[in-house]
mmCIF file of C-alpha atoms in Angstrom:
data_model
loop_
_atom_site.group_PDB
_atom_site.id
_atom_site.type_symbol
_atom_site.label_atom_id
_atom_site.label_comp_id
_atom_site.label_asym_id
_atom_site.label_seq_id
_atom_site.Cartn_x
_atom_site.Cartn_y
_atom_site.Cartn_z
ATOM 1 C CA UNK A 11 26.403 -7.812 29.287
ATOM 2 C CA UNK A 12 27.583 -7.423 32.916
ATOM 3 C CA UNK A 13 27.298 -3.907 34.333
ATOM 4 C CA UNK A 14 31.054 -3.926 34.986
ATOM 5 C CA UNK A 15 31.573 -3.841 31.214
ATOM 6 C CA UNK A 16 29.238 -0.957 30.492
ATOM 7 C CA UNK A 17 28.098 2.346 31.872
ATOM 8 C CA UNK A 18 24.886 4.162 30.968
ATOM 9 C CA UNK A 19 24.730 7.928 30.614
ATOM 10 C CA UNK A 20 22.489 9.408 33.284
ATOM 11 C CA UNK A 21 19.126 10.682 32.066
ATOM 12 C CA UNK A 22 17.212 12.837 34.542
ATOM 13 C CA UNK A 23 13.728 12.065 33.291
ATOM 14 C CA UNK A 24 13.734 8.760 31.414
ATOM 15 C CA UNK A 25 10.722 7.990 29.230
ATOM 16 C CA UNK A 26 8.335 5.850 31.294
ATOM 17 C CA UNK A 27 6.913 2.647 29.882
ATOM 18 C CA UNK A 28 7.888 3.065 26.217
ATOM 19 C CA UNK A 29 5.888 1.125 23.658
ATOM 20 C CA UNK A 30 8.926 0.713 21.411
ATOM 21 C CA UNK A 31 12.607 0.164 22.190
ATOM 22 C CA UNK A 32 14.986 0.970 19.332
ATOM 23 C CA UNK A 33 18.448 -0.583 19.688
ATOM 24 C CA UNK A 34 21.351 0.755 17.617
ATOM 25 C CA UNK A 35 24.945 -0.522 17.928
ATOM 26 C CA UNK A 36 27.452 2.282 17.365
ATOM 27 C CA UNK A 37 31.111 1.996 16.408
ATOM 28 C CA UNK A 38 33.021 5.059 15.201
ATOM 29 C CA UNK A 39 29.929 6.800 13.814
ATOM 30 C CA UNK A 40 30.418 10.264 15.317
ATOM 31 C CA UNK A 41 29.697 11.989 11.980
ATOM 32 C CA UNK A 42 26.301 10.270 11.666
ATOM 33 C CA UNK A 43 24.912 10.337 15.192
ATOM 34 C CA UNK A 44 23.221 13.742 15.254
ATOM 35 C CA UNK A 45 21.381 13.052 12.010
ATOM 36 C CA UNK A 46 20.535 9.499 13.090
ATOM 37 C CA UNK A 47 18.924 10.698 16.320
ATOM 38 C CA UNK A 48 17.044 13.417 14.450
ATOM 39 C CA UNK A 49 15.755 10.981 11.814
ATOM 40 C CA UNK A 50 14.553 8.520 14.439
ATOM 41 C CA UNK A 51 12.711 11.272 16.305
ATOM 42 C CA UNK A 52 11.118 12.541 13.063
ATOM 43 C CA UNK A 53 9.981 9.015 12.221
ATOM 44 C CA UNK A 54 8.577 8.163 15.646
ATOM 45 C CA UNK A 55 6.948 11.384 16.870
ATOM 46 C CA UNK A 56 4.090 11.370 14.320
ATOM 47 C CA UNK A 57 3.264 7.765 15.235
ATOM 48 C CA UNK A 58 2.192 8.813 18.731
ATOM 49 C CA UNK A 59 4.080 5.861 20.236
ATOM 50 C CA UNK A 60 6.222 6.329 23.318
ATOM 51 C CA UNK A 61 9.713 5.152 22.430
ATOM 52 C CA UNK A 62 13.253 4.897 23.680
ATOM 53 C CA UNK A 63 16.468 4.824 21.670
ATOM 54 C CA UNK A 64 19.159 2.633 23.228
ATOM 55 C CA UNK A 65 22.391 3.559 21.454
ATOM 56 C CA UNK A 66 25.175 1.149 22.400
ATOM 57 C CA UNK A 67 28.649 2.553 21.852
ATOM 58 C CA UNK A 68 30.857 -0.479 21.239
ATOM 59 C CA UNK A 69 34.150 0.985 22.421
ATOM 60 C CA UNK A 70 34.435 3.578 19.646
ATOM 61 C CA UNK A 71 37.830 5.214 19.116
ATOM 62 C CA UNK A 72 36.281 8.511 18.026
ATOM 63 C CA UNK A 73 33.978 10.887 19.910
ATOM 64 C CA UNK A 74 30.825 8.773 19.489
ATOM 65 C CA UNK A 75 30.405 8.232 23.243
ATOM 66 C CA UNK A 76 30.741 11.921 24.082
ATOM 67 C CA UNK A 77 28.380 12.875 21.260
ATOM 68 C CA UNK A 78 25.737 10.430 22.499
ATOM 69 C CA UNK A 79 26.011 11.877 26.002
ATOM 70 C CA UNK A 80 25.546 15.394 24.623
ATOM 71 C CA UNK A 81 22.541 14.364 22.528
ATOM 72 C CA UNK A 82 20.956 12.614 25.508
ATOM 73 C CA UNK A 83 21.181 15.713 27.710
ATOM 74 C CA UNK A 84 17.916 17.130 26.355
ATOM 75 C CA UNK A 85 16.352 13.942 24.993
ATOM 76 C CA UNK A 86 14.981 11.787 27.831
ATOM 77 C CA UNK A 87 14.121 9.017 25.353
ATOM 78 C CA UNK A 88 17.790 8.594 24.335
ATOM 79 C CA UNK A 89 19.624 6.084 26.536
ATOM 80 C CA UNK A 90 23.324 5.729 25.667
ATOM 81 C CA UNK A 91 25.080 2.563 26.783
ATOM 82 C CA UNK A 92 28.871 2.865 26.773
ATOM 83 C CA UNK A 93 30.819 -0.382 26.578
ATOM 84 C CA UNK A 94 34.309 -0.408 28.072
ATOM 85 C CA UNK A 95 35.898 -1.707 24.870
ATOM 86 C CA UNK A 96 35.018 -3.067 21.442
ATOM 87 C CA UNK A 97 33.173 -6.365 21.956
ATOM 88 C CA UNK A 98 31.610 -6.718 18.494
ATOM 89 C CA UNK A 99 28.145 -6.309 17.062
ATOM 90 C CA UNK A 100 26.533 -9.329 18.711
ATOM 91 C CA UNK A 101 27.597 -8.264 22.200
ATOM 92 C CA UNK A 102 26.600 -4.652 21.519
ATOM 93 C CA UNK A 103 23.129 -5.735 20.436
ATOM 94 C CA UNK A 104 22.781 -7.983 23.478
ATOM 95 C CA UNK A 105 23.776 -5.112 25.766
ATOM 96 C CA UNK A 106 20.906 -3.155 24.230
ATOM 97 C CA UNK A 107 18.481 -6.089 24.412
ATOM 98 C CA UNK A 108 19.263 -6.483 28.114
ATOM 99 C CA UNK A 109 17.934 -2.959 28.701
ATOM 100 C CA UNK A 110 14.826 -2.769 26.511
ATOM 101 C CA UNK A 111 11.524 -1.851 28.145
ATOM 102 C CA UNK A 112 9.118 -1.671 25.194
ATOM 103 C CA UNK A 113 6.694 -4.354 24.044
ATOM 104 C CA UNK A 114 8.244 -4.013 20.568
ATOM 105 C CA UNK A 115 11.983 -3.984 19.814
ATOM 106 C CA UNK A 116 13.492 -2.523 16.641
ATOM 107 C CA UNK A 117 17.114 -2.727 15.481
ATOM 108 C CA UNK A 118 18.938 -0.745 12.816
ATOM 109 C CA UNK A 119 22.454 0.371 11.956
ATOM 110 C CA UNK A 120 23.936 3.750 12.843
ATOM 111 C CA UNK A 121 25.378 4.488 9.391
ATOM 112 C CA UNK A 122 22.178 6.095 7.985
ATOM 113 C CA UNK A 123 21.758 3.419 5.317
ATOM 114 C CA UNK A 124 18.644 2.073 7.068
ATOM 115 C CA UNK A 125 15.718 4.510 7.047
ATOM 116 C CA UNK A 126 13.862 5.075 10.337
ATOM 117 C CA UNK A 127 10.806 6.089 8.301
ATOM 118 C CA UNK A 128 10.229 2.358 7.713
ATOM 119 C CA UNK A 129 9.828 1.677 11.434
ATOM 120 C CA UNK A 130 6.186 2.810 11.859
ATOM 121 C CA UNK A 131 4.986 0.533 9.042
ATOM 122 C CA UNK A 132 6.740 -2.440 10.624
ATOM 123 C CA UNK A 133 5.115 -1.716 13.968
ATOM 124 C CA UNK A 134 1.699 -1.286 12.388
ATOM 125 C CA UNK A 135 2.036 -4.710 10.794
ATOM 126 C CA UNK A 136 2.900 -6.280 14.134
ATOM 127 C CA UNK A 137 -0.132 -4.510 15.611
ATOM 128 C CA UNK A 138 -2.582 -5.893 13.090
ATOM 129 C CA UNK A 139 -1.169 -9.377 12.503
ATOM 130 C CA UNK A 140 -1.005 -11.596 15.582
ATOM 131 C CA UNK A 141 0.509 -14.330 13.420
ATOM 132 C CA UNK A 142 3.818 -12.451 13.049
ATOM 133 C CA UNK A 143 6.419 -12.070 15.805
ATOM 134 C CA UNK A 144 9.351 -10.695 13.804
ATOM 135 C CA UNK A 145 9.679 -8.609 10.646
ATOM 136 C CA UNK A 146 12.976 -8.636 8.773
ATOM 137 C CA UNK A 147 13.775 -5.792 6.402
ATOM 138 C CA UNK A 148 14.480 -6.576 2.747
ATOM 139 C CA UNK A 149 16.589 -4.030 0.866
ATOM 140 C CA UNK A 150 15.170 -4.640 -2.585
ATOM 141 C CA UNK A 151 16.945 -1.616 -4.048
ATOM 142 C CA UNK A 152 20.364 -1.777 -2.456
ATOM 143 C CA UNK A 153 22.505 1.329 -2.807
ATOM 144 C CA UNK A 154 25.895 -0.319 -2.302
ATOM 145 C CA UNK A 155 28.071 0.670 -5.227
ATOM 146 C CA UNK A 156 30.376 -2.306 -5.194
ATOM 147 C CA UNK A 157 29.365 -5.587 -6.838
ATOM 148 C CA UNK A 158 31.928 -7.071 -4.455
ATOM 149 C CA UNK A 159 29.413 -6.423 -1.665
ATOM 150 C CA UNK A 160 26.144 -7.303 -3.349
ATOM 151 C CA UNK A 161 27.158 -10.599 -4.950
ATOM 152 C CA UNK A 162 28.728 -12.193 -1.845
ATOM 153 C CA UNK A 163 25.706 -11.016 0.157
ATOM 154 C CA UNK A 164 23.306 -12.712 -2.260
ATOM 155 C CA UNK A 165 25.290 -15.949 -2.070
ATOM 156 C CA UNK A 166 25.401 -15.769 1.735
ATOM 157 C CA UNK A 167 21.641 -15.236 1.908
ATOM 158 C CA UNK A 168 21.041 -18.398 -0.113
ATOM 159 C CA UNK A 169 23.495 -20.455 1.935
ATOM 160 C CA UNK A 170 22.136 -19.296 5.299
ATOM 161 C CA UNK A 171 18.535 -19.780 4.192
ATOM 162 C CA UNK A 172 19.309 -23.319 3.040
ATOM 163 C CA UNK A 173 21.313 -24.294 6.125
ATOM 164 C CA UNK A 174 18.901 -22.833 8.704
ATOM 165 C CA UNK A 175 15.598 -23.496 6.962
ATOM 166 C CA UNK A 176 14.605 -19.831 7.479
ATOM 167 C CA UNK A 177 14.264 -18.504 3.952
ATOM 168 C CA UNK A 178 14.879 -14.757 3.698
ATOM 169 C CA UNK A 179 16.083 -12.549 0.862
ATOM 170 C CA UNK A 180 18.226 -10.307 3.076
ATOM 171 C CA UNK A 181 19.797 -11.708 6.225
ATOM 172 C CA UNK A 182 22.207 -8.765 6.329
ATOM 173 C CA UNK A 183 19.575 -6.064 6.749
ATOM 174 C CA UNK A 184 19.914 -4.651 10.264
ATOM 175 C CA UNK A 185 16.423 -3.118 10.228
ATOM 176 C CA UNK A 186 14.217 -5.613 12.033
ATOM 177 C CA UNK A 187 11.216 -5.436 14.377
ATOM 178 C CA UNK A 188 10.295 -7.968 17.060
ATOM 179 C CA UNK A 189 7.798 -8.644 19.756
ATOM 180 C CA UNK A 190 9.614 -8.250 23.065
ATOM 181 C CA UNK A 191 9.056 -11.828 24.178
ATOM 182 C CA UNK A 192 11.173 -13.096 21.268
ATOM 183 C CA UNK A 193 14.102 -10.876 22.238
ATOM 184 C CA UNK A 194 13.815 -12.110 25.824
ATOM 185 C CA UNK A 195 14.316 -15.701 24.632
ATOM 186 C CA UNK A 196 17.525 -15.267 22.617
ATOM 187 C CA UNK A 197 21.122 -14.543 23.628
ATOM 188 C CA UNK A 198 23.753 -13.139 21.282
ATOM 189 C CA UNK A 199 27.521 -13.599 21.452
ATOM 190 C CA UNK A 200 30.372 -14.149 19.031
ATOM 191 C CA UNK A 201 28.980 -13.622 15.525
ATOM 192 C CA UNK A 202 25.416 -14.769 16.201
ATOM 193 C CA UNK A 203 23.942 -11.447 15.057
ATOM 194 C CA UNK A 204 24.264 -12.861 11.537
ATOM 195 C CA UNK A 205 21.757 -15.589 12.410
ATOM 196 C CA UNK A 206 19.148 -13.734 14.451
ATOM 197 C CA UNK A 207 16.222 -14.902 12.265
ATOM 198 C CA UNK A 208 17.199 -18.516 12.852
ATOM 199 C CA UNK A 209 17.580 -17.927 16.595
ATOM 200 C CA UNK A 210 14.213 -16.176 16.652
ATOM 201 C CA UNK A 211 12.586 -19.085 14.810
ATOM 202 C CA UNK A 212 14.034 -21.491 17.376
ATOM 203 C CA UNK A 213 12.546 -19.225 20.077
ATOM 204 C CA UNK A 214 9.117 -19.661 18.513
ATOM 205 C CA UNK A 215 8.972 -16.593 16.277
ATOM 206 C CA UNK A 216 6.827 -16.466 13.155
ATOM 207 C CA UNK A 217 8.797 -14.393 10.673
ATOM 208 C CA UNK A 218 7.852 -12.144 7.769
ATOM 209 C CA UNK A 219 9.823 -9.921 5.410
ATOM 210 C CA UNK A 220 9.039 -6.339 4.448
ATOM 211 C CA UNK A 221 10.676 -4.260 1.709
ATOM 212 C CA UNK A 222 12.530 -1.295 3.198
ATOM 213 C CA UNK A 223 14.457 1.696 1.911
ATOM 214 C CA UNK A 224 18.231 1.656 1.627
ATOM 215 C CA UNK A 225 20.549 4.661 1.311
ATOM 216 C CA UNK A 226 24.201 4.920 0.285
ATOM 217 C CA UNK A 227 26.710 5.555 3.026
ATOM 218 C CA UNK A 228 27.854 9.165 2.756
ATOM 219 C CA UNK A 229 29.942 9.592 5.909
ATOM 220 C CA UNK A 230 32.178 7.397 7.977
ATOM 221 C CA UNK A 231 33.503 4.009 6.969
ATOM 222 C CA UNK A 232 32.673 0.358 7.378
ATOM 223 C CA UNK A 233 34.873 -0.663 10.271
ATOM 224 C CA UNK A 234 34.751 -4.470 10.091
ATOM 225 C CA UNK A 235 35.750 -5.750 6.683
ATOM 226 C CA UNK A 236 35.012 -9.351 7.648
ATOM 227 C CA UNK A 237 31.282 -8.611 7.761
ATOM 228 C CA UNK A 238 31.108 -7.547 4.112
ATOM 229 C CA UNK A 239 29.819 -10.802 2.587
ATOM 230 C CA UNK A 240 26.892 -10.836 5.024
ATOM 231 C CA UNK A 241 26.010 -7.134 5.078
#
């Protein structure tokens, strides 16, 4: 993402040489941001790993950008990226990927349905298994109430697995962990965030799945209805 399309909130003392970069696209999630940042800190501090949280505001129409700037004021590891308008999830993720500094990269959603407590286990698996370059979360116990979300998602997972040759149970899970070199080899635009595992495979990644927690959405709303079958 060109710098002309984004501005980063100033951080006086940025975390040096983080081990882990966590990238979160944000769109109209003002009600969730304080708890999200707190949960990520609570998950990462006990691990002893230096980390950064790159929160990419994708042109939100609420106060998400201002809230991120406030939260970053006393959190040097929080790096807001403020896009000039709404570009979509793929572009928001790429804007975050362009700025990562860690040797591991983790992605998750801002709606509190993914659980940051799963992140340390993913990183530990990457540490101990040199034969894995990417771990994709698998929401075995999904908390979506509507069958209209779960059934289309299951069908989409089968279709994408068959068409790409990358067989996963849960393409729609945003919680994923990567070795940095894989992220450096892929570029996202349009709707390519739906096919990141396939892009990672083409970039040489060896992929594994890991069961992860899933929580119901309690605040905010799902802003892009067209993503429902894949979420």
